Short mmCIF file of C-alpha atoms and ligand atoms in Angstrom, two decimals:
data_model
loop_
_atom_site.label_atom_id
_atom_site.label_comp_id
_atom_site.label_asym_id
_atom_site.label_seq_id
_atom_site.Cartn_x
_atom_site.Cartn_y
_atom_site.Cartn_z
CA UNK D 1 16.40 -6.33 -15.62
CA UNK D 2 15.31 -4.44 -12.51
CA UNK D 3 11.75 -5.51 -11.46
CA UNK D 4 10.46 -2.32 -9.95
CA UNK D 5 6.62 -2.81 -10.43
CA UNK D 6 4.32 -5.47 -9.51
CA UNK D 7 0.63 -6.31 -8.99
CA UNK D 8 -0.52 -8.98 -6.56
CA UNK D 9 -3.71 -10.44 -5.07
CA UNK D 10 -3.87 -10.68 -1.37
CA UNK D 11 -6.53 -12.45 0.68
CA UNK D 12 -6.93 -12.71 4.42
CA UNK D 13 -8.17 -16.05 5.63
CA UNK D 14 -11.88 -16.47 6.40
CA UNK D 15 -12.85 -16.96 9.85
CA UNK D 16 -13.72 -20.29 11.18
CA UNK D 17 -17.56 -21.12 11.74
CA UNK D 18 -18.98 -21.04 15.15
CA UNK D 19 -20.09 -24.64 16.24
CA UNK D 20 -23.62 -25.84 16.85
CA UNK D 21 -23.52 -28.44 19.58
CA UNK D 22 -25.17 -29.69 22.87
CA UNK D 23 -23.63 -31.39 25.68
CA UNK D 24 -24.13 -35.12 25.94
CA UNK D 25 -23.62 -36.69 29.27
CA UNK D 26 -24.70 -39.91 30.54
CA UNK D 27 -27.05 -38.80 33.32
CA UNK D 28 -28.21 -35.62 31.74
CA UNK D 29 -31.08 -36.10 29.20
CA UNK D 30 -30.64 -32.79 27.45
CA UNK D 31 -27.39 -31.08 27.92
CA UNK D 32 -26.87 -27.27 27.46
CA UNK D 33 -25.37 -25.73 24.24
CA UNK D 34 -21.61 -26.04 24.13
CA UNK D 35 -20.61 -25.12 20.57
CA UNK D 36 -17.25 -23.23 20.69
CA UNK D 37 -16.21 -20.25 18.49
CA UNK D 38 -14.37 -20.22 15.07
CA UNK D 39 -10.74 -19.06 15.00
CA UNK D 40 -9.86 -15.82 13.38
CA UNK D 41 -8.66 -15.88 9.68
CA UNK D 42 -4.90 -15.41 9.12
CA UNK D 43 -3.71 -11.84 7.96
CA UNK D 44 -1.71 -11.21 4.90
CA UNK D 45 1.30 -9.00 6.29
CA UNK D 46 3.94 -7.29 4.25
CA UNK D 47 7.35 -7.20 5.71
CA UNK D 48 10.17 -5.06 4.61
CA UNK D 49 13.19 -7.25 4.23
CA UNK D 50 16.71 -5.67 3.46
CA UNK D 51 17.97 -9.12 1.87
CA UNK D 52 15.68 -8.35 -1.12
CA UNK D 53 16.57 -6.12 -3.99
CA UNK D 54 13.61 -6.00 -6.21
CA UNK D 55 10.17 -7.25 -6.83
CA UNK D 56 11.23 -10.17 -8.85
CA UNK D 57 9.73 -12.94 -6.80
CA UNK D 58 6.35 -11.46 -7.73
CA UNK D 59 6.78 -12.09 -11.30
CA UNK D 60 6.39 -15.74 -10.57
CA UNK D 61 3.77 -15.73 -7.82
CA UNK D 62 0.91 -13.29 -7.89
CA UNK D 63 -1.63 -14.66 -5.41
CA UNK D 64 -1.25 -14.75 -1.74
CA UNK D 65 -3.80 -16.36 0.43
CA UNK D 66 -3.69 -16.48 4.22
CA UNK D 67 -5.04 -19.76 6.03
CA UNK D 68 -8.61 -19.70 7.41
CA UNK D 69 -9.56 -20.05 10.88
CA UNK D 70 -10.46 -23.61 12.20
CA UNK D 71 -14.12 -24.17 12.98
CA UNK D 72 -15.24 -24.38 16.63
CA UNK D 73 -16.21 -27.61 18.12
CA UNK D 74 -18.39 -29.20 20.70
CA UNK D 75 -17.41 -29.13 24.33
CA UNK D 76 -16.64 -25.44 23.88
CA UNK D 77 -13.61 -26.07 22.12
CA UNK D 78 -12.61 -22.84 20.07
CA UNK D 79 -11.16 -23.23 16.49
CA UNK D 80 -7.28 -22.32 16.05
CA UNK D 81 -6.57 -19.02 14.42
CA UNK D 82 -5.26 -19.01 10.98
CA UNK D 83 -1.40 -18.07 10.86
CA UNK D 84 -0.59 -15.03 9.21
CA UNK D 85 1.09 -15.12 5.84
CA UNK D 86 4.37 -13.06 5.60
CA UNK D 87 5.04 -11.65 2.23
CA UNK D 88 8.49 -10.12 2.01
CA UNK D 89 9.26 -6.99 0.13
CA UNK D 90 12.48 -4.97 -0.63
CA UNK D 91 13.24 -1.61 1.31
CA UNK D 92 11.84 1.31 -0.63
CA UNK D 93 8.56 -0.62 -1.65
CA UNK D 94 5.51 1.71 -2.14
CA UNK D 95 2.17 0.04 -1.77
CA UNK D 96 -1.16 1.07 -2.92
CA UNK D 97 -4.00 -1.11 -1.85
CA UNK D 98 -7.48 -1.53 -3.54
CA UNK D 99 -8.91 1.38 -1.50
CA UNK D 100 -6.31 3.71 -2.84
CA UNK D 101 -4.65 3.88 0.72
CA UNK D 102 -0.75 4.05 0.48
CA UNK D 103 2.08 2.61 2.47
CA UNK D 104 5.75 2.81 2.48
CA UNK D 105 8.04 0.07 3.66
CA UNK D 106 11.27 1.93 4.04
CA UNK D 107 12.96 0.42 7.27
CA UNK D 108 13.88 -3.22 7.37
CA UNK D 109 11.42 -5.08 9.72
CA UNK D 110 8.46 -2.61 9.03
CA UNK D 111 5.21 -4.38 8.75
CA UNK D 112 1.81 -3.58 7.10
CA UNK D 113 -1.13 -5.58 7.82
CA UNK D 114 -2.35 -5.45 4.15
CA UNK D 115 -5.46 -8.00 4.18
CA UNK D 116 -7.04 -8.60 7.57
CA UNK D 117 -8.45 -12.16 8.41
CA UNK D 118 -12.02 -12.62 8.83
CA UNK D 119 -13.30 -12.95 12.40
CA UNK D 120 -14.52 -16.28 13.51
CA UNK D 121 -18.22 -17.07 14.09
CA UNK D 122 -19.57 -17.54 17.55
CA UNK D 123 -20.75 -20.90 18.74
CA UNK D 124 -24.19 -21.59 19.94
CA UNK D 125 -23.07 -21.53 23.38
CA UNK D 126 -22.82 -17.71 23.02
CA UNK D 127 -26.23 -17.23 22.16
CA UNK D 128 -27.71 -19.06 25.13
CA UNK D 129 -29.70 -16.80 27.60
CA UNK D 130 -32.46 -16.78 29.97
CA UNK D 131 -35.10 -16.62 27.13
CA UNK D 132 -33.18 -18.80 24.78
CA UNK D 133 -31.71 -21.87 26.58
CA UNK D 134 -30.94 -24.10 23.56
CA UNK D 135 -29.99 -22.06 20.44
CA UNK D 136 -30.10 -24.11 17.40
CA UNK D 137 -27.72 -21.88 15.47
CA UNK D 138 -24.20 -20.64 15.47
CA UNK D 139 -22.52 -17.92 13.35
CA UNK D 140 -20.36 -18.38 10.36
CA UNK D 141 -16.89 -17.02 9.99
CA UNK D 142 -16.62 -13.86 7.84
CA UNK D 143 -14.36 -13.72 4.75
CA UNK D 144 -11.05 -12.02 5.13
CA UNK D 145 -10.33 -8.73 3.33
CA UNK D 146 -8.94 -9.11 -0.28
CA UNK D 147 -7.99 -7.25 -3.33
CA UNK D 148 -5.10 -6.31 -5.84
CA UNK D 149 -2.52 -4.27 -4.65
CA UNK D 150 0.18 -2.34 -6.52
CA UNK D 151 3.79 -2.40 -5.50
CA UNK D 152 6.38 -0.11 -6.73
CA UNK D 153 9.88 0.06 -5.73
CA UNK D 154 11.66 3.19 -5.30
CA UNK D 155 15.38 2.63 -4.90
CA UNK D 156 17.09 3.87 -1.77
CA UNK D 157 20.28 5.26 -3.18
CA UNK D 158 22.39 8.05 -1.31
CA UNK D 159 23.11 9.90 -4.44
CA UNK D 160 21.82 9.78 -8.09
CA UNK D 161 23.57 10.39 -11.36
CA UNK D 162 21.47 12.40 -13.45
CA UNK D 163 22.07 13.88 -17.05
CA UNK D 164 21.39 13.64 -20.80
CA UNK D 165 21.79 10.55 -22.58
CA UNK D 166 25.47 9.89 -23.50
CA UNK D 167 26.87 12.39 -20.72
CA UNK D 168 28.99 9.71 -19.16
CA UNK D 169 26.91 8.84 -16.10
CA UNK D 170 27.52 5.03 -16.31
CA UNK D 171 31.18 5.49 -17.09
CA UNK D 172 31.61 7.64 -13.82
CA UNK D 173 29.59 4.97 -11.85
CA UNK D 174 31.81 2.09 -13.26
CA UNK D 175 34.78 4.04 -12.30
CA UNK D 176 33.90 5.00 -8.86
CA UNK D 177 32.19 1.58 -7.75
CA UNK D 178 32.46 -2.10 -8.68
CA UNK D 179 29.29 -1.83 -10.77
CA UNK D 180 29.68 -2.65 -14.50
CA UNK D 181 26.84 -0.89 -16.12
CA UNK D 182 26.88 -0.82 -19.88
CA UNK D 183 28.74 2.05 -21.51
CA UNK D 184 28.47 2.80 -25.25
CA UNK D 185 28.34 5.82 -27.57
CA UNK D 186 24.72 5.85 -28.29
CA UNK D 187 21.93 7.52 -26.28
CA UNK D 188 19.91 5.43 -23.96
CA UNK D 189 22.63 2.71 -23.22
CA UNK D 190 21.21 2.52 -19.68
CA UNK D 191 17.62 1.15 -19.60
CA UNK D 192 17.30 0.50 -15.92
CA UNK D 193 18.82 2.27 -12.90
CA UNK D 194 21.94 0.65 -11.85
CA UNK D 195 23.28 0.87 -8.31
CA UNK D 196 26.90 0.88 -7.14
CA UNK D 197 28.52 1.21 -3.73
CA UNK D 198 31.25 3.82 -3.17
CA UNK D 199 33.49 2.59 -0.35
CA UNK D 200 34.64 5.31 1.93
CA UNK D 201 36.93 4.78 4.92
CA UNK D 202 34.28 4.49 7.51
CA UNK D 203 31.01 4.46 5.42
CA UNK D 204 29.62 3.25 2.20
CA UNK D 205 27.35 5.22 -0.20
CA UNK D 206 25.05 3.75 -2.58
CA UNK D 207 25.08 5.42 -5.90
CA UNK D 208 22.29 5.31 -8.63
CA UNK D 209 22.97 5.68 -12.43
CA UNK D 210 19.62 6.71 -13.83
CA UNK D 211 18.59 6.39 -17.51
CA UNK D 212 19.35 9.48 -19.43
CA UNK D 213 16.74 12.25 -19.23
CA UNK D 214 15.49 14.29 -22.05
CA UNK D 215 13.34 17.35 -22.82
CA UNK D 216 9.88 16.36 -21.67
CA UNK D 217 10.93 13.37 -19.40
CA UNK D 218 8.75 14.71 -16.53
CA UNK D 219 5.67 14.28 -19.03
CA UNK D 220 6.73 10.84 -20.11
CA UNK D 221 9.41 11.53 -22.97
CA UNK D 222 12.20 8.90 -23.19
CA UNK D 223 12.99 6.39 -20.76
CA UNK D 224 13.99 8.65 -17.67
CA UNK D 225 10.51 9.55 -16.47
CA UNK D 226 9.91 6.06 -14.91
CA UNK D 227 13.01 6.27 -13.16
CA UNK D 228 12.79 9.88 -11.72
CA UNK D 229 10.74 8.28 -9.02
CA UNK D 230 14.01 6.40 -8.14
CA UNK D 231 15.90 9.65 -7.31
CA UNK D 232 13.11 11.04 -5.38
CA UNK D 233 14.56 9.61 -2.27
CA UNK D 234 18.24 10.35 -2.90
CA UNK D 235 20.02 12.89 -0.63
CA UNK D 236 22.18 14.37 -3.28
CA UNK D 237 22.31 14.47 -7.16
CA UNK D 238 25.27 14.47 -9.32
CA UNK D 239 24.52 16.35 -12.44
CA UNK D 240 26.81 14.97 -15.04
CA UNK D 241 27.42 17.37 -17.85
CA UNK D 242 29.29 16.68 -21.00
CA UNK D 243 31.87 19.32 -21.65
CA UNK D 244 32.07 18.53 -25.53
CA UNK D 245 28.73 17.10 -26.61
CA UNK D 246 29.14 15.01 -29.69
CA UNK D 247 25.98 16.48 -31.18
CA UNK D 248 27.42 20.08 -30.88
CA UNK D 249 24.66 21.16 -28.40
CA UNK D 250 25.51 23.81 -25.80
CA UNK D 251 26.29 22.56 -22.35
CA UNK D 252 24.35 25.62 -20.80
CA UNK D 253 21.13 24.59 -22.55
CA UNK D 254 21.89 20.85 -21.86
CA UNK D 255 22.13 21.74 -18.09
CA UNK D 256 19.00 23.85 -17.99
CA UNK D 257 16.92 20.95 -19.81
CA UNK D 258 17.95 18.42 -17.01
CA UNK D 259 17.14 21.02 -14.21
CA UNK D 260 13.92 21.83 -15.56
CA UNK D 261 12.72 18.25 -15.91
CA UNK D 262 13.88 17.43 -12.36
CA UNK D 263 11.90 20.59 -11.17
CA UNK D 264 8.81 19.49 -13.13
CA UNK D 265 8.96 15.98 -11.93
CA UNK D 266 9.05 17.01 -8.08
CA UNK D 267 9.99 20.45 -6.59
CA UNK D 268 11.74 18.47 -3.83
CA UNK D 269 14.12 17.18 -6.32
CA UNK D 270 15.09 20.77 -7.30
CA UNK D 271 15.82 21.37 -3.64
CA UNK D 272 18.36 18.51 -3.25
CA UNK D 273 21.98 19.51 -2.94
CA UNK D 274 23.97 19.07 -6.12
CA UNK D 275 27.40 18.36 -7.40
CA UNK D 276 28.17 19.28 -10.90
CA UNK D 277 30.48 16.82 -12.72
CA UNK D 278 31.84 18.22 -16.00
CA UNK D 279 32.48 14.96 -18.01
CA UNK D 280 34.92 13.83 -20.69
CA UNK D 281 37.56 16.62 -19.89
CA UNK D 282 39.98 14.64 -21.86
CA UNK D 283 38.29 15.78 -25.04
CA UNK D 284 38.79 19.42 -24.53
CA UNK D 285 42.06 21.32 -23.41
CA UNK D 286 42.85 21.72 -19.66
CA UNK D 287 42.40 25.62 -20.27
CA UNK D 288 38.96 25.16 -21.73
CA UNK D 289 37.99 22.86 -19.00
CA UNK D 290 39.25 25.41 -16.38
CA UNK D 291 37.31 28.12 -18.29
CA UNK D 292 34.08 26.24 -18.32
CA UNK D 293 34.42 25.20 -14.64
CA UNK D 294 35.06 28.95 -13.48
CA UNK D 295 31.91 29.92 -15.49
CA UNK D 296 29.91 27.28 -13.71
CA UNK D 297 31.24 28.21 -10.41
CA UNK D 298 30.18 31.88 -10.81
CA UNK D 299 26.77 30.94 -12.03
CA UNK D 300 25.83 28.25 -9.38
CA UNK D 301 27.52 30.01 -6.31
CA UNK D 302 29.45 28.53 -3.43
CA UNK D 303 27.00 25.79 -2.50
CA UNK D 304 27.48 23.62 -5.68
CA UNK D 305 30.82 22.07 -6.07
CA UNK D 306 31.92 21.99 -9.62
CA UNK D 307 34.43 19.22 -10.68
CA UNK D 308 36.32 18.55 -13.79
CA UNK D 309 36.25 14.95 -14.45
CA UNK D 310 37.16 12.23 -16.88
CA UNK D 311 36.35 8.55 -16.83
CA UNK D 312 39.00 8.00 -19.46
CA UNK D 313 41.86 9.44 -17.52
CA UNK D 314 40.41 9.27 -14.02
CA UNK D 315 40.94 12.94 -13.73
CA UNK D 316 38.91 14.29 -10.83
CA UNK D 317 37.41 11.02 -9.78
CA UNK D 318 39.27 11.06 -6.31
CA UNK D 319 37.86 14.51 -5.74
CA UNK D 320 34.37 13.61 -6.80
CA UNK D 321 34.45 10.39 -4.47
CA UNK D 322 35.61 12.73 -1.60
CA UNK D 323 32.96 15.28 -2.22
CA UNK D 324 30.29 12.71 -2.30
CA UNK D 325 31.39 11.27 1.10
CA UNK D 326 31.73 14.76 2.47
CA UNK D 327 28.41 15.96 1.18
CA UNK D 328 26.00 13.09 1.90
CA UNK D 329 24.85 13.73 5.40
CA UNK D 330 26.10 11.20 7.96
CA UNK D 331 22.70 11.23 9.93
CA UNK D 332 19.73 9.48 8.53
CA UNK D 333 17.99 11.80 5.98
CA UNK D 334 14.89 13.69 7.21
CA UNK D 335 13.04 12.15 4.25
CA UNK D 336 13.51 8.60 5.74
CA UNK D 337 12.45 9.71 9.21
CA UNK D 338 9.52 11.30 7.83
CA UNK D 339 8.68 8.15 5.69
CA UNK D 340 9.19 6.16 9.04
CA UNK D 341 6.80 8.36 10.75
CA UNK D 342 4.28 8.00 7.96
CA UNK D 343 4.67 4.31 8.04
CA UNK D 344 3.71 4.23 11.74
CA UNK D 345 0.53 6.24 11.02
CA UNK D 346 -0.19 3.92 8.12
CA UNK D 347 0.12 1.00 10.23
CA UNK D 348 -2.11 2.70 12.56
CA UNK D 349 -4.53 3.15 9.99
CA UNK D 350 -4.49 -0.74 9.01
CA UNK D 351 -5.07 -1.76 12.54
CA UNK D 352 -7.97 0.39 13.29
CA UNK D 353 -10.91 -1.78 13.36
CA UNK D 354 -13.43 -0.72 10.70
CA UNK D 355 -15.55 2.02 12.47
CA UNK D 356 -18.29 2.00 9.85
CA UNK D 357 -21.30 1.48 11.39
CA UNK D 358 -23.58 2.96 8.72
CA UNK D 359 -26.51 1.45 7.09
CA UNK D 360 -29.45 2.80 5.18
CA UNK D 361 -33.02 2.21 4.21
CA UNK D 362 -34.55 2.65 0.90
CA UNK D 363 -38.05 2.34 -0.27
CA UNK D 364 -37.73 0.71 -3.69
CA UNK D 365 -41.32 0.11 -4.62
CA UNK D 366 -44.68 -0.93 -3.57
CA UNK D 367 -44.38 -2.84 -0.31
CA UNK D 368 -40.52 -3.37 -1.02
CA UNK D 369 -37.48 -2.01 0.85
CA UNK D 370 -33.87 -2.47 0.62
CA UNK D 371 -31.40 -2.25 3.48
CA UNK D 372 -27.61 -1.64 2.72
CA UNK D 373 -24.36 -1.06 4.64
CA UNK D 374 -21.72 -3.17 5.98
CA UNK D 375 -23.15 -4.09 9.51
CA UNK D 376 -26.37 -5.58 8.16
CA UNK D 377 -24.50 -7.24 5.39
CA UNK D 378 -22.27 -8.85 7.89
CA UNK D 379 -25.11 -10.03 9.96
CA UNK D 380 -26.49 -11.88 7.05
CA UNK D 381 -23.15 -13.34 6.00
CA UNK D 382 -22.79 -14.65 9.56
CA UNK D 383 -25.85 -16.95 9.41
CA UNK D 384 -27.37 -19.84 7.76
CA UNK D 385 -30.55 -18.43 6.31
CA UNK D 386 -32.39 -21.88 5.95
CA UNK D 387 -32.15 -22.06 9.73
CA UNK D 388 -35.45 -20.70 11.29
CA UNK D 389 -33.76 -19.97 14.51
CA UNK D 390 -30.96 -18.05 12.91
CA UNK D 391 -33.60 -16.05 11.02
CA UNK D 392 -35.53 -15.18 14.37
CA UNK D 393 -31.99 -14.11 15.70
CA UNK D 394 -31.26 -11.90 12.60
CA UNK D 395 -34.87 -10.45 13.03
CA UNK D 396 -34.12 -9.81 16.77
CA UNK D 397 -30.71 -8.00 15.71
CA UNK D 398 -32.41 -5.94 13.18
CA UNK D 399 -34.79 -4.58 15.89
CA UNK D 400 -31.97 -3.99 18.15
CA UNK D 401 -29.97 -1.99 15.56
CA UNK D 402 -32.84 0.15 15.04
CA UNK D 403 -33.25 -0.99 11.28
CA UNK D 404 -36.84 -2.01 11.99
CA UNK D 405 -37.81 1.24 13.36
CA UNK D 406 -36.09 3.02 10.52
CA UNK D 407 -38.10 0.89 7.94
CA UNK D 408 -41.28 1.59 9.67
CA UNK D 409 -40.48 5.34 9.54
CA UNK D 410 -39.99 4.68 5.65
CA UNK D 411 -43.61 3.26 5.40
CA UNK D 412 -42.82 -0.47 5.95
CA UNK D 413 -45.64 -2.82 7.25
CA UNK D 414 -45.54 -6.08 8.54
CA UNK D 415 -45.41 -8.58 5.68
CA UNK D 416 -43.57 -6.11 3.30
CA UNK D 417 -40.53 -7.58 1.42
CA UNK D 418 -37.13 -6.33 2.63
CA UNK D 419 -34.22 -7.04 0.56
CA UNK D 420 -30.77 -7.12 2.27
CA UNK D 421 -27.46 -7.98 0.38
CA UNK D 422 -29.60 -9.63 -2.39
CA UNK D 423 -31.74 -11.82 -0.16
CA UNK D 424 -35.41 -11.02 0.09
CA UNK D 425 -37.01 -11.33 3.68
CA UNK D 426 -40.47 -11.04 5.06
CA UNK D 427 -40.04 -9.25 8.26
CA UNK D 428 -42.20 -9.15 11.23
CA UNK D 429 -44.43 -12.07 10.31
CA UNK D 430 -46.93 -12.32 13.27
N1 GTP J 1 36.68 10.25 -24.13
C1 GTP J 1 35.89 10.01 -23.20
N2 GTP J 1 34.78 9.42 -23.46
C2 GTP J 1 33.81 9.07 -22.47
C3 GTP J 1 34.15 9.49 -21.18
N3 GTP J 1 33.14 9.01 -20.31
C4 GTP J 1 32.22 8.41 -21.37
N4 GTP J 1 32.55 8.44 -22.40
C5 GTP J 1 32.05 8.04 -23.67
O1 GTP J 1 30.67 8.43 -23.83
C6 GTP J 1 29.66 7.39 -24.21
C7 GTP J 1 28.44 7.49 -23.27
O2 GTP J 1 29.04 7.05 -21.99
P1 GTP J 1 28.13 6.44 -21.09
O3 GTP J 1 28.89 6.19 -19.60
O4 GTP J 1 27.34 5.25 -21.39
O5 GTP J 1 27.01 7.51 -20.93
P2 GTP J 1 25.46 7.66 -20.04
O6 GTP J 1 25.31 8.96 -19.49
O7 GTP J 1 25.54 6.61 -19.13
O8 GTP J 1 24.45 7.39 -21.22
P3 GTP J 1 23.12 6.70 -21.25
O9 GTP J 1 23.10 5.45 -20.47
O10 GTP J 1 22.79 6.40 -22.74
O11 GTP J 1 22.12 7.70 -20.60
C8 GTP J 1 30.56 6.16 -24.20
O12 GTP J 1 30.93 5.99 -25.61
C9 GTP J 1 31.87 6.42 -23.39
O13 GTP J 1 32.89 5.65 -23.82
C10 GTP J 1 35.26 10.27 -20.92
O14 GTP J 1 35.57 10.51 -19.69
N5 GTP J 1 36.00 10.54 -21.86
MG1 MG J 2 24.27 4.97 -19.00
#
């Protein structure tokens, strides 16, 4: 069973709370504020690890929570940051987070900060100033980012075997590599992609045997559709075409069916280089096989090698192996470079601090207003609302942010109710 999909919950650690504390010294009757800051919460980080082959580990464990930051302490001691939680995924993992942002983990060692930790709260020491020498409040740490993420594994094979069910794909893979896929005389024997390694003199190629495709596969018919995603990243396709289909169908129309489905799934697949492997040559005469091959060469042109093969007699298998080793480019494929570039961009996107400064003010009824938006909601989350001094601080910040001015512009008068993040205040009580 190939586990190529998983859904997991990730949660960055909460920030530690800032500390409310005053210095105590034998000779100083009333010491100054000395509460330290809370530590940052740990992040959940996805790391690409090439010792992993699939997403199996996520079947057993679906929740990943990074540790929280420690609380600040007196004597200006800051809380320790929470450690990051590393979640390892195999190369070829495609990630979609809860906002819809996507990331590809292709190269071993690549990292994505998938759930940031919350920032720590500031200790009361930080709020001391000329006008407020003894602040009796400290900030709370903020919660970390959290949500469900979807993981999808797209195999990273060099070449993919495609063809109708029963065409002989698995038989070829089992002859060319040490993989032992199931082979049987009924369609859809192969239910999941199987990988095998073709050993060349100086290099190895990873070959993927894909479940048989049928008419309509690109729209979801049969099994192949789910697995077409796996051939997206191959560099070459081996189209396996049965010379003597048992069901009496025409090789020409069988060939066209597969090519059409590949094209419909993704135009990029249609442009990948091909090898046409005419299969089961032992079931037809040598002359018929040669005649068919000549016709295919004429039809496909010089860029597509056409080989006569038989898994039963090993006819043409050395040639197929040699052709694969020759055709799969030595240099890292462009697609992977592009993915790596995207990956850097993706990481960039992740590490950029939230730039959203937006909040808005609404008049929701007689003497009632609502303020929404991340910065104001964060301000509230930061503080203990039962603490008068903290409330005064919030009010001060709302003035500074221009929220009170905006409220006044909307018709607010001192004493009116203002709701922020579900909490109702009376602002500007004077
Ligand atoms: N005579 C002969 N039979 C073959 C040859 N290759 C495959 N077969 C037979 O064809 C049938 C299908 O072979 P598979 O390799 O399972 O075909 P597949 O394309 O992987 O099929 P699916 O997994 O169902 O898509 C089996 O009964 C094989 O024994 C061949 O070269 N000669
Ligand atoms: Mg098969």
